[in-house]
mmCIF file of N, CA, C and O in Angstrom:
data_model
loop_
_atom_site.group_PDB
_atom_site.id
_atom_site.type_symbol
_atom_site.label_atom_id
_atom_site.label_comp_id
_atom_site.label_asym_id
_atom_site.label_seq_id
_atom_site.Cartn_x
_atom_site.Cartn_y
_atom_site.Cartn_z
ATOM 1 N N MET G 1 173.957 67.643 -93.178
ATOM 2 C CA MET G 1 175.065 66.941 -92.929
ATOM 3 C C MET G 1 175.003 65.722 -93.507
ATOM 4 O O MET G 1 176.079 65.297 -94.076
ATOM 5 N N LEU G 2 173.857 64.672 -93.187
ATOM 6 C CA LEU G 2 173.709 63.254 -93.826
ATOM 7 C C LEU G 2 173.826 63.603 -95.243
ATOM 8 O O LEU G 2 174.684 62.612 -96.033
ATOM 9 N N ARG G 3 173.203 64.541 -95.875
ATOM 10 C CA ARG G 3 172.983 64.690 -97.366
ATOM 11 C C ARG G 3 174.292 64.832 -97.814
ATOM 12 O O ARG G 3 174.699 64.469 -98.805
ATOM 13 N N ARG G 4 175.317 65.760 -97.267
ATOM 14 C CA ARG G 4 176.541 65.723 -97.619
ATOM 15 C C ARG G 4 177.424 64.807 -97.602
ATOM 16 O O ARG G 4 178.243 64.780 -98.717
ATOM 17 N N ALA G 5 177.266 63.942 -96.681
ATOM 18 C CA ALA G 5 178.142 62.642 -96.223
ATOM 19 C C ALA G 5 177.682 61.736 -97.608
ATOM 20 O O ALA G 5 178.606 61.043 -98.090
ATOM 21 N N LEU G 6 176.462 61.478 -97.925
ATOM 22 C CA LEU G 6 175.907 60.703 -98.881
ATOM 23 C C LEU G 6 176.260 61.213 -100.453
ATOM 24 O O LEU G 6 176.889 60.474 -101.053
ATOM 25 N N ASP G 7 176.357 62.324 -100.462
ATOM 26 C CA ASP G 7 176.770 62.920 -101.785
ATOM 27 C C ASP G 7 178.004 62.942 -101.770
ATOM 28 O O ASP G 7 178.800 62.317 -103.098
ATOM 29 N N PHE G 8 179.129 63.068 -100.945
ATOM 30 C CA PHE G 8 180.504 62.852 -100.823
ATOM 31 C C PHE G 8 181.074 61.366 -101.275
ATOM 32 O O PHE G 8 181.696 61.013 -102.093
ATOM 33 N N ILE G 9 180.352 60.239 -100.444
ATOM 34 C CA ILE G 9 180.279 58.963 -100.812
ATOM 35 C C ILE G 9 179.964 58.646 -102.272
ATOM 36 O O ILE G 9 181.006 57.875 -102.737
ATOM 37 N N HIS G 10 179.120 58.947 -102.610
ATOM 38 C CA HIS G 10 178.497 58.706 -104.035
ATOM 39 C C HIS G 10 179.432 59.433 -105.199
ATOM 40 O O HIS G 10 179.973 58.667 -106.229
ATOM 41 N N ALA G 11 180.189 60.643 -104.842
ATOM 42 C CA ALA G 11 180.994 61.025 -105.467
ATOM 43 C C ALA G 11 182.417 60.455 -105.721
ATOM 44 O O ALA G 11 183.297 60.798 -106.573
ATOM 45 N N ASN G 12 182.576 59.919 -104.417
ATOM 46 C CA ASN G 12 184.098 59.475 -104.380
ATOM 47 C C ASN G 12 184.120 58.102 -103.961
ATOM 48 O O ASN G 12 185.201 57.623 -103.488
ATOM 49 N N ALA G 13 183.194 57.424 -104.275
ATOM 50 C CA ALA G 13 183.171 55.681 -103.819
ATOM 51 C C ALA G 13 184.664 54.930 -104.505
ATOM 52 O O ALA G 13 184.998 53.990 -103.996
ATOM 53 N N GLN G 14 184.744 55.460 -105.658
ATOM 54 C CA GLN G 14 185.921 54.752 -106.228
ATOM 55 C C GLN G 14 187.389 54.888 -105.554
ATOM 56 O O GLN G 14 188.236 53.936 -106.069
ATOM 57 N N TYR G 15 187.380 55.585 -104.798
ATOM 58 C CA TYR G 15 188.465 56.495 -104.034
ATOM 59 C C TYR G 15 188.782 55.624 -102.732
ATOM 60 O O TYR G 15 188.098 55.303 -102.218
ATOM 61 N N GLU G 16 189.908 55.621 -102.465
ATOM 62 C CA GLU G 16 190.226 55.303 -100.818
ATOM 63 C C GLU G 16 189.978 56.240 -99.783
ATOM 64 O O GLU G 16 190.657 57.159 -99.917
ATOM 65 N N ILE G 17 188.733 56.014 -99.111
ATOM 66 C CA ILE G 17 188.470 57.017 -98.548
ATOM 67 C C ILE G 17 188.022 56.982 -97.142
ATOM 68 O O ILE G 17 187.728 55.301 -97.110
ATOM 69 N N THR G 18 188.276 57.708 -96.204
ATOM 70 C CA THR G 18 188.079 57.133 -94.989
ATOM 71 C C THR G 18 186.733 57.971 -94.231
ATOM 72 O O THR G 18 186.280 58.716 -94.784
ATOM 73 N N ILE G 19 186.731 57.418 -92.760
ATOM 74 C CA ILE G 19 185.526 57.734 -92.051
ATOM 75 C C ILE G 19 185.973 59.264 -91.780
ATOM 76 O O ILE G 19 185.038 60.266 -91.764
ATOM 77 N N ARG G 20 187.295 59.909 -91.649
ATOM 78 C CA ARG G 20 187.658 61.197 -91.595
ATOM 79 C C ARG G 20 187.310 61.876 -92.749
ATOM 80 O O ARG G 20 186.879 63.377 -92.294
ATOM 81 N N ASP G 21 187.545 61.656 -94.023
ATOM 82 C CA ASP G 21 187.216 61.994 -95.310
ATOM 83 C C ASP G 21 185.712 62.557 -95.115
ATOM 84 O O ASP G 21 185.452 63.637 -95.453
ATOM 85 N N ILE G 22 185.051 61.471 -94.824
ATOM 86 C CA ILE G 22 183.499 61.583 -94.921
ATOM 87 C C ILE G 22 183.198 62.687 -93.813
ATOM 88 O O ILE G 22 182.122 63.772 -94.494
ATOM 89 N N ALA G 23 183.637 62.385 -93.020
ATOM 90 C CA ALA G 23 183.126 63.658 -91.739
ATOM 91 C C ALA G 23 183.800 65.197 -92.119
ATOM 92 O O ALA G 23 183.027 66.241 -92.077
ATOM 93 N N ALA G 24 184.998 65.325 -92.774
ATOM 94 C CA ALA G 24 185.344 66.569 -93.274
ATOM 95 C C ALA G 24 184.483 67.124 -94.001
ATOM 96 O O ALA G 24 184.121 68.213 -94.171
ATOM 97 N N ALA G 25 184.049 66.253 -95.200
ATOM 98 C CA ALA G 25 183.304 66.534 -96.503
ATOM 99 C C ALA G 25 181.755 67.183 -95.767
ATOM 100 O O ALA G 25 181.196 67.862 -96.223
ATOM 101 N N SER G 26 181.608 66.536 -94.503
ATOM 102 C CA SER G 26 180.083 66.795 -94.189
ATOM 103 C C SER G 26 180.286 67.914 -92.961
ATOM 104 O O SER G 26 179.581 68.475 -92.553
ATOM 105 N N GLY G 27 181.497 68.352 -92.769
ATOM 106 C CA GLY G 27 181.717 69.465 -91.957
ATOM 107 C C GLY G 27 181.589 69.169 -90.313
ATOM 108 O O GLY G 27 181.169 70.054 -89.530
ATOM 109 N N VAL G 28 181.606 67.975 -89.741
ATOM 110 C CA VAL G 28 181.335 67.525 -88.497
ATOM 111 C C VAL G 28 182.292 66.311 -87.984
ATOM 112 O O VAL G 28 183.397 66.184 -88.823
ATOM 113 N N THR G 29 182.483 65.984 -86.651
ATOM 114 C CA THR G 29 183.561 65.074 -86.529
ATOM 115 C C THR G 29 182.987 63.660 -86.893
ATOM 116 O O THR G 29 181.996 63.274 -87.352
ATOM 117 N N PRO G 30 184.111 62.783 -87.055
ATOM 118 C CA PRO G 30 183.946 61.373 -87.260
ATOM 119 C C PRO G 30 182.933 60.718 -86.475
ATOM 120 O O PRO G 30 182.054 60.018 -86.825
ATOM 121 N N ARG G 31 182.842 60.928 -85.254
ATOM 122 C CA ARG G 31 182.046 60.542 -84.236
ATOM 123 C C ARG G 31 180.349 60.969 -84.536
ATOM 124 O O ARG G 31 179.284 60.246 -84.423
ATOM 125 N N ALA G 32 180.472 62.278 -85.071
ATOM 126 C CA ALA G 32 178.976 62.892 -85.157
ATOM 127 C C ALA G 32 178.328 62.278 -86.678
ATOM 128 O O ALA G 32 177.466 61.723 -86.562
ATOM 129 N N ILE G 33 179.251 61.706 -87.414
ATOM 130 C CA ILE G 33 178.842 61.233 -88.771
ATOM 131 C C ILE G 33 178.419 60.060 -88.352
ATOM 132 O O ILE G 33 177.505 59.356 -89.214
ATOM 133 N N GLN G 34 179.258 59.186 -87.690
ATOM 134 C CA GLN G 34 178.856 57.762 -87.216
ATOM 135 C C GLN G 34 177.447 57.693 -86.829
ATOM 136 O O GLN G 34 176.492 56.976 -87.123
ATOM 137 N N TYR G 35 177.381 58.682 -85.550
ATOM 138 C CA TYR G 35 176.190 58.592 -85.048
ATOM 139 C C TYR G 35 174.842 58.948 -86.057
ATOM 140 O O TYR G 35 173.930 58.103 -85.858
ATOM 141 N N ALA G 36 175.107 59.760 -86.896
ATOM 142 C CA ALA G 36 173.837 60.296 -87.912
ATOM 143 C C ALA G 36 173.719 59.047 -88.740
ATOM 144 O O ALA G 36 172.361 58.564 -89.031
ATOM 145 N N PHE G 37 174.620 58.313 -89.521
ATOM 146 C CA PHE G 37 174.389 57.016 -89.994
ATOM 147 C C PHE G 37 173.793 56.054 -89.086
ATOM 148 O O PHE G 37 172.748 55.255 -89.754
ATOM 149 N N ARG G 38 174.238 55.801 -88.220
ATOM 150 C CA ARG G 38 173.372 54.766 -87.368
ATOM 151 C C ARG G 38 172.074 55.062 -86.923
ATOM 152 O O ARG G 38 171.041 54.184 -86.988
ATOM 153 N N GLU G 39 172.151 56.228 -86.594
ATOM 154 C CA GLU G 39 170.612 56.828 -86.022
ATOM 155 C C GLU G 39 169.509 56.888 -87.617
ATOM 156 O O GLU G 39 168.567 56.387 -87.517
ATOM 157 N N HIS G 40 169.927 57.377 -88.520
ATOM 158 C CA HIS G 40 169.108 57.098 -89.816
ATOM 159 C C HIS G 40 169.223 56.286 -90.880
ATOM 160 O O HIS G 40 168.203 55.689 -91.631
ATOM 161 N N LEU G 41 170.484 55.655 -91.020
ATOM 162 C CA LEU G 41 170.209 54.348 -91.914
ATOM 163 C C LEU G 41 170.774 52.940 -91.378
ATOM 164 O O LEU G 41 170.718 52.178 -92.115
ATOM 165 N N ASN G 42 171.048 52.993 -89.828
ATOM 166 C CA ASN G 42 171.353 51.788 -89.393
ATOM 167 C C ASN G 42 172.554 51.062 -89.853
ATOM 168 O O ASN G 42 172.625 49.956 -89.878
ATOM 169 N N LEU G 43 173.385 51.809 -90.381
ATOM 170 C CA LEU G 43 174.518 51.478 -90.955
ATOM 171 C C LEU G 43 175.925 52.371 -90.473
ATOM 172 O O LEU G 43 175.452 53.319 -90.057
ATOM 173 N N THR G 44 177.010 51.963 -90.542
ATOM 174 C CA THR G 44 178.230 52.923 -90.520
ATOM 175 C C THR G 44 178.634 53.579 -91.919
ATOM 176 O O THR G 44 177.763 53.022 -92.425
ATOM 177 N N PRO G 45 179.165 54.446 -91.516
ATOM 178 C CA PRO G 45 179.690 55.258 -92.970
ATOM 179 C C PRO G 45 179.999 54.349 -93.838
ATOM 180 O O PRO G 45 180.026 54.304 -95.529
ATOM 181 N N LEU G 46 181.161 53.645 -93.426
ATOM 182 C CA LEU G 46 182.132 52.807 -94.185
ATOM 183 C C LEU G 46 181.423 51.592 -94.577
ATOM 184 O O LEU G 46 181.520 50.765 -95.692
ATOM 185 N N GLU G 47 180.230 50.763 -94.042
ATOM 186 C CA GLU G 47 179.338 49.982 -94.641
ATOM 187 C C GLU G 47 178.498 50.450 -95.571
ATOM 188 O O GLU G 47 178.330 49.809 -96.557
ATOM 189 N N TYR G 48 178.068 51.570 -95.418
ATOM 190 C CA TYR G 48 177.312 52.517 -96.689
ATOM 191 C C TYR G 48 178.192 52.403 -97.980
ATOM 192 O O TYR G 48 177.771 52.394 -98.911
ATOM 193 N N LEU G 49 179.464 53.008 -97.557
ATOM 194 C CA LEU G 49 180.390 53.059 -98.653
ATOM 195 C C LEU G 49 180.480 51.651 -99.433
ATOM 196 O O LEU G 49 180.516 51.696 -100.911
ATOM 197 N N ARG G 50 180.662 50.762 -98.714
ATOM 198 C CA ARG G 50 180.743 49.331 -99.245
ATOM 199 C C ARG G 50 179.518 48.816 -100.098
ATOM 200 O O ARG G 50 179.678 48.242 -101.134
ATOM 201 N N ARG G 51 178.305 49.162 -99.704
ATOM 202 C CA ARG G 51 177.176 49.076 -100.337
ATOM 203 C C ARG G 51 177.365 49.672 -101.723
ATOM 204 O O ARG G 51 176.832 49.368 -102.790
ATOM 205 N N VAL G 52 177.533 50.821 -101.662
ATOM 206 C CA VAL G 52 177.633 51.925 -102.994
ATOM 207 C C VAL G 52 178.548 51.277 -103.796
ATOM 208 O O VAL G 52 178.162 51.122 -105.059
ATOM 209 N N ARG G 53 179.820 50.818 -103.579
ATOM 210 C CA ARG G 53 180.869 50.151 -104.235
ATOM 211 C C ARG G 53 180.199 48.898 -104.711
ATOM 212 O O ARG G 53 180.380 48.616 -106.046
ATOM 213 N N LEU G 54 179.569 47.955 -103.949
ATOM 214 C CA LEU G 54 179.146 46.747 -104.585
ATOM 215 C C LEU G 54 178.056 46.849 -105.536
ATOM 216 O O LEU G 54 177.927 46.365 -106.466
ATOM 217 N N GLU G 55 177.031 47.881 -105.197
ATOM 218 C CA GLU G 55 175.983 47.966 -106.293
ATOM 219 C C GLU G 55 176.575 48.670 -107.776
ATOM 220 O O GLU G 55 176.088 48.116 -108.653
ATOM 221 N N ARG G 56 177.602 49.437 -107.515
ATOM 222 C CA ARG G 56 178.092 50.140 -108.761
ATOM 223 C C ARG G 56 179.031 48.846 -109.540
ATOM 224 O O ARG G 56 178.998 48.534 -110.565
ATOM 225 N N ALA G 57 179.684 48.057 -109.055
ATOM 226 C CA ALA G 57 180.193 46.715 -109.356
ATOM 227 C C ALA G 57 179.042 46.000 -109.932
ATOM 228 O O ALA G 57 179.441 45.386 -111.135
ATOM 229 N N HIS G 58 177.946 45.732 -109.486
ATOM 230 C CA HIS G 58 177.001 44.836 -110.011
ATOM 231 C C HIS G 58 176.469 45.328 -111.276
ATOM 232 O O HIS G 58 176.482 44.619 -112.303
ATOM 233 N N ARG G 59 176.180 46.599 -111.149
ATOM 234 C CA ARG G 59 175.890 47.328 -112.601
ATOM 235 C C ARG G 59 176.477 47.168 -113.693
ATOM 236 O O ARG G 59 176.430 46.841 -114.801
ATOM 237 N N GLU G 60 178.012 47.494 -113.487
ATOM 238 C CA GLU G 60 179.057 47.252 -114.442
ATOM 239 C C GLU G 60 179.234 46.203 -115.075
ATOM 240 O O GLU G 60 179.324 45.586 -115.897
ATOM 241 N N LEU G 61 179.254 44.842 -113.781
ATOM 242 C CA LEU G 61 179.416 43.741 -114.339
ATOM 243 C C LEU G 61 178.533 43.156 -115.204
ATOM 244 O O LEU G 61 178.402 42.443 -116.138
ATOM 245 N N LYS G 62 176.889 43.419 -114.777
ATOM 246 C CA LYS G 62 175.807 43.151 -115.717
ATOM 247 C C LYS G 62 176.053 43.972 -117.043
ATOM 248 O O LYS G 62 175.414 43.235 -118.142
ATOM 249 N N SER G 63 176.525 44.749 -117.063
ATOM 250 C CA SER G 63 176.604 45.651 -118.565
ATOM 251 C C SER G 63 177.803 45.410 -119.301
ATOM 252 O O SER G 63 177.797 45.577 -120.364
ATOM 253 N N ALA G 64 179.022 44.893 -118.636
ATOM 254 C CA ALA G 64 179.878 44.681 -119.585
ATOM 255 C C ALA G 64 180.235 43.298 -120.260
ATOM 256 O O ALA G 64 179.420 42.517 -120.366
ATOM 257 N N ASP G 65 181.170 43.842 -121.255
ATOM 258 C CA ASP G 65 181.589 42.759 -122.150
ATOM 259 C C ASP G 65 182.321 41.753 -121.686
ATOM 260 O O ASP G 65 183.700 42.362 -121.293
ATOM 261 N N PRO G 66 182.196 40.860 -121.552
ATOM 262 C CA PRO G 66 183.342 39.543 -120.909
ATOM 263 C C PRO G 66 184.362 39.425 -121.524
ATOM 264 O O PRO G 66 185.672 39.060 -121.029
ATOM 265 N N ALA G 67 184.376 39.729 -123.024
ATOM 266 C CA ALA G 67 185.623 39.668 -123.826
ATOM 267 C C ALA G 67 186.325 40.617 -123.650
ATOM 268 O O ALA G 67 187.844 40.736 -124.100
ATOM 269 N N LEU G 68 185.717 42.133 -123.151
ATOM 270 C CA LEU G 68 186.800 43.083 -122.949
ATOM 271 C C LEU G 68 187.194 43.723 -121.344
ATOM 272 O O LEU G 68 188.028 44.352 -121.153
ATOM 273 N N GLU G 69 186.342 42.999 -120.221
ATOM 274 C CA GLU G 69 186.571 43.067 -119.208
ATOM 275 C C GLU G 69 186.823 42.230 -118.396
ATOM 276 O O GLU G 69 186.368 40.983 -118.585
ATOM 277 N N THR G 70 187.155 42.565 -117.029
ATOM 278 C CA THR G 70 187.428 41.498 -116.137
ATOM 279 C C THR G 70 186.920 41.724 -114.734
ATOM 280 O O THR G 70 186.749 42.872 -114.548
ATOM 281 N N VAL G 71 186.581 40.774 -113.875
ATOM 282 C CA VAL G 71 185.974 41.021 -112.689
ATOM 283 C C VAL G 71 186.940 42.222 -111.838
ATOM 284 O O VAL G 71 186.424 43.023 -111.046
ATOM 285 N N THR G 72 188.082 41.582 -112.034
ATOM 286 C CA THR G 72 189.192 42.504 -111.222
ATOM 287 C C THR G 72 189.355 43.584 -111.794
ATOM 288 O O THR G 72 189.287 44.802 -110.594
ATOM 289 N N SER G 73 189.436 44.193 -113.108
ATOM 290 C CA SER G 73 189.423 45.129 -113.371
ATOM 291 C C SER G 73 187.968 46.511 -112.972
ATOM 292 O O SER G 73 188.090 47.415 -112.515
ATOM 293 N N ILE G 74 186.974 45.531 -112.997
ATOM 294 C CA ILE G 74 185.508 46.389 -112.635
ATOM 295 C C ILE G 74 185.710 46.470 -111.129
ATOM 296 O O ILE G 74 185.484 47.622 -110.637
ATOM 297 N N ALA G 75 186.265 45.470 -110.373
ATOM 298 C CA ALA G 75 186.003 45.937 -108.836
ATOM 299 C C ALA G 75 187.252 46.703 -108.527
ATOM 300 O O ALA G 75 186.767 47.811 -107.641
ATOM 301 N N GLY G 76 188.333 47.022 -109.288
ATOM 302 C CA GLY G 76 189.233 47.919 -108.780
ATOM 303 C C GLY G 76 188.656 49.436 -109.122
ATOM 304 O O GLY G 76 188.745 50.599 -108.658
ATOM 305 N N ARG G 77 188.053 49.415 -110.298
ATOM 306 C CA ARG G 77 187.274 50.728 -110.723
ATOM 307 C C ARG G 77 186.446 51.054 -109.652
ATOM 308 O O ARG G 77 186.206 52.462 -109.512
ATOM 309 N N CYS G 78 185.668 50.433 -109.114
ATOM 310 C CA CYS G 78 184.664 50.403 -107.967
ATOM 311 C C CYS G 78 185.341 50.722 -106.671
ATOM 312 O O CYS G 78 184.454 50.718 -105.816
ATOM 313 N N GLY G 79 186.532 50.849 -106.497
ATOM 314 C CA GLY G 79 187.150 50.839 -105.266
ATOM 315 C C GLY G 79 187.481 49.866 -104.274
ATOM 316 O O GLY G 79 187.841 49.870 -102.957
ATOM 317 N N PHE G 80 187.401 48.452 -104.979
ATOM 318 C CA PHE G 80 187.981 47.387 -104.319
ATOM 319 C C PHE G 80 189.250 47.153 -104.528
ATOM 320 O O PHE G 80 189.709 46.612 -105.995
ATOM 321 N N SER G 81 190.384 46.911 -103.806
ATOM 322 C CA SER G 81 191.665 46.586 -103.781
ATOM 323 C C SER G 81 191.901 45.103 -103.862
ATOM 324 O O SER G 81 193.186 44.808 -104.301
ATOM 325 N N HIS G 82 191.067 44.353 -103.206
ATOM 326 C CA HIS G 82 191.626 42.948 -102.849
ATOM 327 C C HIS G 82 190.192 42.028 -103.604
ATOM 328 O O HIS G 82 189.457 42.079 -103.146
ATOM 329 N N PRO G 83 190.736 41.269 -104.726
ATOM 330 C CA PRO G 83 189.809 40.637 -105.469
ATOM 331 C C PRO G 83 189.273 39.674 -104.732
ATOM 332 O O PRO G 83 187.631 39.304 -104.901
ATOM 333 N N GLY G 84 189.669 39.038 -104.109
ATOM 334 C CA GLY G 84 189.155 37.919 -102.968
ATOM 335 C C GLY G 84 188.083 38.353 -102.194
ATOM 336 O O GLY G 84 186.912 37.741 -101.927
ATOM 337 N N ARG G 85 188.520 39.530 -101.519
ATOM 338 C CA ARG G 85 187.408 40.285 -100.494
ATOM 339 C C ARG G 85 186.076 40.523 -101.325
ATOM 340 O O ARG G 85 185.048 40.505 -100.847
ATOM 341 N N PHE G 86 186.566 41.055 -102.603
ATOM 342 C CA PHE G 86 185.412 41.604 -103.294
ATOM 343 C C PHE G 86 184.618 40.465 -103.707
ATOM 344 O O PHE G 86 183.208 40.569 -103.487
ATOM 345 N N SER G 87 184.840 39.375 -104.174
ATOM 346 C CA SER G 87 184.099 38.303 -104.675
ATOM 347 C C SER G 87 183.475 37.882 -103.440
ATOM 348 O O SER G 87 182.351 37.458 -103.363
ATOM 349 N N SER G 88 184.263 37.922 -102.450
ATOM 350 C CA SER G 88 183.235 37.038 -101.033
ATOM 351 C C SER G 88 182.210 38.342 -100.859
ATOM 352 O O SER G 88 180.902 37.686 -100.379
ATOM 353 N N ALA G 89 182.393 39.115 -100.781
ATOM 354 C CA ALA G 89 181.348 40.494 -100.389
ATOM 355 C C ALA G 89 180.447 40.434 -101.244
ATOM 356 O O ALA G 89 178.979 40.545 -101.037
ATOM 357 N N TYR G 90 180.613 40.294 -102.758
ATOM 358 C CA TYR G 90 179.728 40.427 -104.037
ATOM 359 C C TYR G 90 178.726 39.025 -103.781
ATOM 360 O O TYR G 90 177.548 39.040 -103.651
ATOM 361 N N LYS G 91 179.502 37.903 -103.462
ATOM 362 C CA LYS G 91 178.549 36.747 -103.373
ATOM 363 C C LYS G 91 177.706 36.785 -102.064
ATOM 364 O O LYS G 91 176.368 36.382 -102.212
ATOM 365 N N GLN G 92 178.040 37.185 -101.204
ATOM 366 C CA GLN G 92 177.360 37.371 -100.037
ATOM 367 C C GLN G 92 175.764 38.303 -99.968
ATOM 368 O O GLN G 92 174.848 37.931 -99.706
ATOM 369 N N VAL G 93 176.045 39.381 -100.782
ATOM 370 C CA VAL G 93 175.017 40.217 -101.289
ATOM 371 C C VAL G 93 174.258 39.829 -102.345
ATOM 372 O O VAL G 93 173.066 39.818 -102.240
ATOM 373 N N PHE G 94 174.667 39.227 -103.431
ATOM 374 C CA PHE G 94 174.006 39.219 -104.676
ATOM 375 C C PHE G 94 173.910 37.748 -104.874
ATOM 376 O O PHE G 94 172.955 37.292 -105.626
ATOM 377 N N GLY G 95 174.183 36.713 -103.968
ATOM 378 C CA GLY G 95 173.925 35.023 -104.126
ATOM 379 C C GLY G 95 174.662 34.395 -105.174
ATOM 380 O O GLY G 95 174.426 33.248 -105.371
ATOM 381 N N THR G 96 175.514 34.904 -105.867
ATOM 382 C CA THR G 96 176.431 34.491 -107.057
ATOM 383 C C THR G 96 177.769 35.179 -107.052
ATOM 384 O O THR G 96 178.085 36.337 -106.523
ATOM 385 N N GLU G 97 178.384 34.374 -107.653
ATOM 386 C CA GLU G 97 180.003 34.975 -108.047
ATOM 387 C C GLU G 97 179.648 36.026 -109.287
ATOM 388 O O GLU G 97 178.955 35.976 -109.991
ATOM 389 N N PRO G 98 180.755 37.207 -108.867
ATOM 390 C CA PRO G 98 180.676 38.184 -109.590
ATOM 391 C C PRO G 98 181.277 37.634 -111.077
ATOM 392 O O PRO G 98 180.540 38.009 -112.210
ATOM 393 N N SER G 99 181.972 36.605 -111.455
ATOM 394 C CA SER G 99 182.282 36.252 -112.649
ATOM 395 C C SER G 99 181.070 35.564 -113.412
ATOM 396 O O SER G 99 180.946 35.752 -114.440
ATOM 397 N N ARG G 100 180.344 34.909 -112.526
ATOM 398 C CA ARG G 100 178.753 34.627 -113.378
ATOM 399 C C ARG G 100 178.088 35.597 -113.700
ATOM 400 O O ARG G 100 177.632 35.483 -114.802
ATOM 401 N N THR G 101 178.021 36.808 -113.033
ATOM 402 C CA THR G 101 177.009 37.843 -113.395
ATOM 403 C C THR G 101 177.676 38.843 -114.779
ATOM 404 O O THR G 101 177.152 39.076 -115.596
ATOM 405 N N LEU G 102 179.262 38.705 -114.768
ATOM 406 C CA LEU G 102 179.771 39.199 -115.720
ATOM 407 C C LEU G 102 179.408 38.382 -117.122
ATOM 408 O O LEU G 102 179.231 38.836 -118.160
ATOM 409 N N ARG G 103 179.413 36.959 -117.070
ATOM 410 C CA ARG G 103 179.068 36.382 -118.000
ATOM 411 C C ARG G 103 177.887 36.040 -118.737
ATOM 412 O O ARG G 103 177.389 35.576 -119.621
ATOM 413 N N SER G 104 176.975 36.541 -117.536
ATOM 414 C CA SER G 104 175.593 36.511 -118.234
ATOM 415 C C SER G 104 174.936 37.587 -118.796
ATOM 416 O O SER G 104 175.546 38.456 -118.865
#
């Protein structure tokens, strides 16, 4: 069940997905999937989704050409709809602004 949930998240992280979507893909209730994530990963499913999205954005920012890409476009492709929240979360996790990562 947990493997199906993780696979679903990795395959669909760029889309707007909910706990219900994750649970349905896993064949269990939302409560059961929340419990499994807490028990095995010490995270909620949506916290895990956010981490996956941030890691993808980080990889893309590191490899992107700043003349052709923007932080906003990369964040959007990775499933973040609010640039300000993305920048804040990115800085909290990686210790630097996403624009700085893009330029480096």
